[in-house]
Every structure is written in C-alpha cells, then in structure tokens.
Tab-separated table of C-alpha atoms and ligand atoms in Angstrom:
chain	number	residue	atom	x	y	z
A	2	MET	CA	132.131	87.432	80.860
A	3	GLU	CA	135.452	88.292	79.264
A	4	PRO	CA	137.669	85.360	78.402
A	5	ALA	CA	140.467	84.769	80.878
A	6	ASP	CA	143.105	86.373	78.680
A	7	GLY	CA	140.980	89.501	78.194
A	8	LYS	CA	140.862	89.099	74.416
A	9	ARG	CA	137.683	90.037	72.672
A	10	ALA	CA	136.029	87.138	70.932
A	11	VAL	CA	134.641	87.007	67.414
A	12	LEU	CA	132.477	84.183	66.112
A	13	VAL	CA	133.218	83.570	62.427
A	14	VAL	CA	130.561	81.596	60.566
A	15	GLU	CA	131.621	80.686	57.044
A	16	ASP	CA	131.317	77.395	55.197
A	17	GLU	CA	134.114	78.098	52.725
A	18	LYS	CA	137.228	77.018	54.539
A	19	ASN	CA	139.608	79.289	52.612
A	20	ILE	CA	137.617	82.388	53.478
A	21	ARG	CA	137.075	81.262	57.065
A	22	ASP	CA	140.800	80.701	57.570
A	23	LEU	CA	141.694	83.991	55.936
A	24	VAL	CA	139.221	85.962	58.054
A	25	CYS	CA	140.389	84.293	61.263
A	26	LEU	CA	144.034	84.783	60.442
A	27	HIS	CA	143.572	88.511	60.058
A	28	LEU	CA	141.320	88.926	63.066
A	29	GLN	CA	143.874	87.063	65.163
A	30	VAL	CA	146.563	89.424	63.921
A	31	GLU	CA	144.331	92.163	65.350
A	32	GLY	CA	144.591	90.476	68.731
A	33	LEU	CA	141.102	88.996	68.647
A	34	ASP	CA	140.117	85.567	69.825
A	35	CYS	CA	138.550	83.950	66.781
A	36	VAL	CA	136.097	81.046	66.962
A	37	PRO	CA	135.578	79.577	63.478
A	38	VAL	CA	132.558	77.453	62.600
A	39	GLY	CA	131.410	76.074	59.254
A	40	ASP	CA	127.625	76.038	59.520
A	41	GLY	CA	124.630	77.661	61.165
A	42	LYS	CA	123.920	74.894	63.621
A	43	ALA	CA	127.457	75.056	65.007
A	44	ALA	CA	127.140	78.841	65.146
A	45	LEU	CA	124.019	78.652	67.309
A	46	ASP	CA	125.679	76.091	69.557
A	47	GLU	CA	128.598	78.462	70.151
A	48	ALA	CA	126.352	81.490	70.528
A	49	GLY	CA	124.310	79.634	73.129
A	50	ARG	CA	127.402	78.768	75.120
A	51	ARG	CA	129.262	82.058	75.550
A	52	ARG	CA	129.145	85.744	74.823
A	53	PHE	CA	130.882	87.157	71.768
A	54	ASP	CA	131.993	90.698	71.114
A	55	ALA	CA	131.225	90.479	67.406
A	56	MET	CA	130.065	88.013	64.824
A	57	VAL	CA	131.028	87.621	61.153
A	58	LEU	CA	128.229	85.698	59.503
A	59	ASP	CA	128.063	84.369	55.962
A	60	LEU	CA	124.606	84.614	54.399
A	61	MET	CA	124.816	81.505	52.234
A	62	LEU	CA	125.381	78.540	54.507
A	63	PRO	CA	124.415	74.908	54.083
A	64	GLY	CA	121.366	74.001	56.159
A	65	LEU	CA	120.482	76.918	58.385
A	66	ASP	CA	121.263	80.094	56.394
A	67	GLY	CA	122.775	83.313	57.707
A	68	LEU	CA	119.456	85.108	58.053
A	69	SER	CA	117.986	82.352	60.199
A	70	VAL	CA	121.126	82.269	62.314
A	71	CYS	CA	120.989	86.027	62.741
A	72	ARG	CA	117.362	85.975	63.859
A	73	ALA	CA	117.951	83.064	66.224
A	74	VAL	CA	120.939	84.790	67.815
A	75	ARG	CA	118.829	87.920	68.355
A	76	ARG	CA	116.137	85.841	70.039
A	77	GLY	CA	118.660	84.143	72.310
A	78	THR	CA	119.870	85.479	75.609
A	79	LEU	CA	123.673	85.441	75.590
A	80	ASN	CA	124.292	87.245	72.305
A	81	GLN	CA	121.100	89.095	71.532
A	82	ASP	CA	123.020	92.379	71.311
A	83	VAL	CA	126.198	91.104	69.613
A	84	PRO	CA	127.219	93.276	66.639
A	85	ILE	CA	126.848	91.204	63.456
A	86	LEU	CA	128.618	91.703	60.131
A	87	MET	CA	126.834	89.783	57.377
A	88	LEU	CA	128.810	88.487	54.388
A	89	THR	CA	127.145	87.706	51.120
A	90	ALA	CA	128.090	86.721	47.607
A	91	ARG	CA	125.187	88.657	46.155
A	92	ARG	CA	125.407	92.362	45.635
A	93	GLU	CA	121.749	93.221	45.281
A	94	GLU	CA	120.451	95.962	47.476
A	95	ALA	CA	117.676	93.600	48.578
A	96	ASP	CA	120.245	91.490	50.354
A	97	LYS	CA	121.402	94.478	52.298
A	98	VAL	CA	117.885	95.285	53.391
A	99	LEU	CA	117.242	91.671	54.274
A	100	GLY	CA	120.422	91.482	56.266
A	101	LEU	CA	119.627	94.615	58.213
A	102	GLU	CA	116.016	93.617	58.778
A	103	SER	CA	117.145	90.335	60.202
A	104	GLY	CA	119.104	92.218	62.816
A	105	ALA	CA	122.554	92.382	61.221
A	106	ASP	CA	124.452	95.586	61.957
A	107	ASP	CA	126.558	95.796	58.839
A	108	TYR	CA	126.979	94.099	55.526
A	109	LEU	CA	129.900	93.273	53.263
A	110	ALA	CA	129.627	91.846	49.749
A	111	LYS	CA	132.048	89.240	48.477
A	112	PRO	CA	134.627	89.436	47.173
A	113	PHE	CA	135.876	91.771	49.885
A	114	GLY	CA	139.329	92.982	50.788
A	115	VAL	CA	140.653	91.685	54.062
A	116	ARG	CA	141.543	95.201	55.214
A	117	GLU	CA	137.961	96.278	54.597
A	118	LEU	CA	136.670	93.360	56.622
A	119	VAL	CA	139.016	94.072	59.509
A	120	ALA	CA	138.019	97.751	59.469
A	121	ARG	CA	134.324	96.825	59.604
A	122	VAL	CA	134.852	94.394	62.473
A	123	ARG	CA	136.807	97.016	64.388
A	124	ALA	CA	133.979	99.495	63.854
A	125	LEU	CA	131.481	96.945	65.150
A	126	LEU	CA	133.597	96.273	68.209
A	127	ARG	CA	133.717	99.995	68.970
A	128	ARG	CA	129.969	100.216	68.506
A	129	GLY	CA	129.462	97.204	70.760
A	130	ALA	CA	131.599	98.766	73.461
A	131	ARG	CA	129.595	101.979	73.268
A	132	ARG	CA	126.393	100.004	73.355
A	133	ALA	CA	127.423	98.222	76.535
A	134	ALA	CA	128.426	101.528	78.099
A	135	ALA	CA	125.140	103.111	77.081
A	136	ALA	CA	123.088	100.355	78.641
A	137	PRO	CA	123.606	100.403	82.384
A	138	ASP	CA	121.298	98.382	84.590
A	139	GLY	CA	117.758	99.581	84.198
A	140	GLN	CA	118.287	100.162	80.489
A	141	ARG	CA	118.374	96.496	79.644
A	142	PRO	CA	116.381	95.097	76.769
A	143	LEU	CA	112.927	94.110	77.913
A	144	THR	CA	110.246	91.840	76.607
A	145	TYR	CA	106.636	92.670	77.259
A	146	ARG	CA	104.111	90.297	75.746
A	147	HIS	CA	104.552	90.550	71.955
A	148	ILE	CA	106.848	93.563	72.206
A	149	ARG	CA	110.586	93.557	72.582
A	150	VAL	CA	112.426	96.799	73.391
A	151	ASP	CA	116.177	97.270	73.219
A	152	PRO	CA	117.149	100.682	74.620
A	153	ALA	CA	120.816	100.481	73.626
A	154	ARG	CA	119.902	99.994	69.982
A	155	ARG	CA	116.655	101.923	70.160
A	156	ARG	CA	115.105	98.905	68.520
A	157	VAL	CA	111.510	97.837	68.969
A	158	ARG	CA	110.118	94.581	67.666
A	159	VAL	CA	106.417	93.927	67.619
A	160	ASP	CA	105.694	90.266	66.991
A	161	ASP	CA	108.339	89.567	64.366
A	162	HIS	CA	108.569	93.035	62.850
A	163	ASP	CA	110.916	95.886	63.550
A	164	VAL	CA	108.956	99.062	64.224
A	165	ASP	CA	110.354	102.562	63.785
A	166	LEU	CA	109.681	104.851	66.700
A	167	THR	CA	110.704	108.463	67.148
A	168	THR	CA	112.782	109.287	70.212
A	169	GLN	CA	109.708	110.516	72.064
A	170	GLU	CA	107.653	107.498	71.114
A	171	PHE	CA	110.476	105.248	72.221
A	172	ASN	CA	110.936	107.015	75.550
A	173	LEU	CA	107.251	106.842	76.327
A	174	LEU	CA	106.989	103.173	75.471
A	175	TYR	CA	110.090	102.283	77.466
A	176	VAL	CA	108.984	104.152	80.569
A	177	LEU	CA	105.583	102.469	80.561
A	178	LEU	CA	106.706	98.937	79.672
A	179	SER	CA	109.503	98.934	82.222
A	180	HIS	CA	106.913	99.663	84.957
A	181	PRO	CA	103.896	97.511	84.161
A	182	GLY	CA	100.855	98.349	86.251
A	183	ILE	CA	102.264	101.681	87.448
A	184	VAL	CA	100.144	104.707	86.555
A	185	PHE	CA	102.043	107.687	85.146
A	186	SER	CA	100.419	111.091	85.079
A	187	ARG	CA	100.638	113.100	81.851
A	188	ASP	CA	103.084	115.458	83.548
A	189	ALA	CA	105.314	112.586	84.612
A	190	LEU	CA	105.294	111.167	81.096
A	191	LEU	CA	105.980	114.596	79.661
A	192	ALA	CA	109.054	114.995	81.823
A	193	ARG	CA	110.387	111.556	80.967
A	194	THR	CA	109.595	111.667	77.286
A	195	TRP	CA	110.694	115.106	76.173
A	196	LYS	CA	114.147	115.370	77.668
A	197	GLU	CA	114.861	118.870	76.444
A	198	ASN	CA	112.672	121.828	77.180
A	199	THR	CA	110.276	122.235	74.270
A	200	PHE	CA	106.847	123.694	73.670
A	201	VAL	CA	104.881	120.633	74.574
A	202	THR	CA	101.783	120.378	76.697
A	203	THR	CA	100.170	117.474	78.470
A	204	ARG	CA	97.896	117.269	75.412
A	205	SER	CA	100.997	116.266	73.429
A	206	VAL	CA	101.216	113.174	75.621
A	207	ASP	CA	97.769	112.049	74.479
A	208	THR	CA	98.757	112.505	70.851
A	209	LEU	CA	101.966	110.613	71.431
A	210	VAL	CA	100.165	107.739	73.143
A	211	LYS	CA	97.863	107.464	70.126
A	212	ARG	CA	100.834	107.258	67.782
A	213	VAL	CA	102.583	104.625	69.882
A	214	ARG	CA	99.407	102.564	70.104
A	215	ARG	CA	99.096	102.557	66.328
A	216	LYS	CA	102.596	101.111	66.145
A	217	VAL	CA	102.607	98.519	68.923
A	218	GLU	CA	99.039	97.494	69.675
A	219	ARG	CA	97.544	94.566	67.837
A	220	ASP	CA	94.270	96.484	67.772
A	221	PRO	CA	94.950	100.196	68.365
A	222	GLY	CA	91.178	100.744	68.660
A	223	SER	CA	91.039	98.624	71.791
A	224	PRO	CA	94.472	98.877	73.375
A	225	GLU	CA	95.786	96.075	75.541
A	226	VAL	CA	99.286	97.380	76.159
A	227	ILE	CA	98.998	101.092	76.948
A	228	LEU	CA	95.875	101.632	79.000
A	229	THR	CA	94.161	104.915	79.770
A	230	VAL	CA	93.526	105.445	83.471
A	231	TRP	CA	90.723	107.966	83.549
A	232	GLY	CA	91.542	111.112	85.470
A	233	ALA	CA	95.052	109.881	86.216
A	234	GLY	CA	97.149	109.142	83.135
A	235	TYR	CA	98.417	106.019	81.469
A	236	LYS	CA	99.913	102.688	82.397
A	237	ALA	CA	101.146	99.540	80.779
A	238	ALA	CA	98.762	96.688	81.523
A	239	ASP	CA	99.893	94.271	84.211
A	240	VAL	CA	101.606	91.228	82.768
B	12	CA	CA1	128.846	80.481	51.917
C-alpha cells in the first residue's frame, strides 16, 4: 500500500503549529511524505484511512491525548504495527515508561533538536522495514480470545497488559495459538520451540507450558487456552 510516488509516509500529530510545521519541513527534506494533524481525533481518522510507515505523536494533545491515540492505533487494523515516536514536554522517567507501555517504540523529550528527531524517525523507519521483512505470511499478528500475539515485535498482550515471554515461551504460545484445535505432541513442540540444539527433554515442554499458562491464562489452575490432551500433548482450545 505504498503511495503512488513511492514515498514513505509519516503521520505527524502535534497541536503546536510551530513544532508541527518544523517537524514536517525537516521530514519532507528527508524525502518523506508528511501528513500533519493537530489533534488525536484527526490522527485516528488518518490512521484508519491509510497505512503509515512511521508516526510522530505528541503526548499532550487537546481532547484525546497521545497515549490514548497510541493505544487506539495499536488496536486498529491498518497501522497496528506502525513505529511510533512519542514526543513529550515532560522529562520524567515515568513518561517514558508510560509511552513504551502504551505501545510507542521510542520517546523524545521536548525541547528536542530537529536533527535528533530526524535521526530517530529514520531509525524507526529502518526498524519498520525490518519488521515487515521479518513477518512474512504466516507470521502475522494474531488475536486469540483475550490474547494478542505479534511475532514481528515479539509482543504479547493479555487483556490490556503487555506480558513478557521468553523466546521459548513465545514460540510455544505462537505455535499453539496459530493452530487452534490441533494437537501437538511434546516432541513436535520441542522441535518448534527450542530452535537450537540444547539439552532439553520432553519434560521441559511440560514445565514451559506451566510457565506460559501462568502468564496468559485468566485462571492458570484451570486453563482455557492451552489444554492438555492426555497421552498426546497439548493444543490451543478451539475458538
Ligand atoms: Ca502538545
């Protein structure tokens, strides 16, 4: 869904006109197609209409603030994986954490130098390109009941919380959730979960399943996502 002229597009959401103009001017100099908007509502309208290659998003906006915009964009379909650079006037570390928890990829405190901003946007664009390359068909983000899995970002959301999974935990969860109802033997899960040859046994799969259940099940004591199939292995419950 590249624009006709092949330029990469950046959505710039900033209510202060001077900053918005300055940011756009410099991104355009970089050869980017810049779409400026002044509030969160307009941002969501644009984000619902077309795909962007990156987004520069001010935290403090009138009406819908940057965090809400960020979360809404991540829940949407067209730009759920767009790299987002969050701008904020506040320097507190808490803002950084908030920004990243909301799904922003990077963070820049005002006042910032324009060169710094351009460098960060370029880095995001490179990351976005890698992300697209790393997510061929079959590695698309998937939603399974209350769980959302994004393989390109290795991100897992359970209800509205990001959950940290190890590589093995992630692999196991992704294999099962992308094939609901299909039973995987412990050996099959072993092969798909531990990519490199290590000293693991099928017993390790049971331990791993327990750990994943603790992280993604609403009640790990009576799992509804990863089911044990006695004498066979495990499966994700049919949806
Ligand atoms: Ca602002």
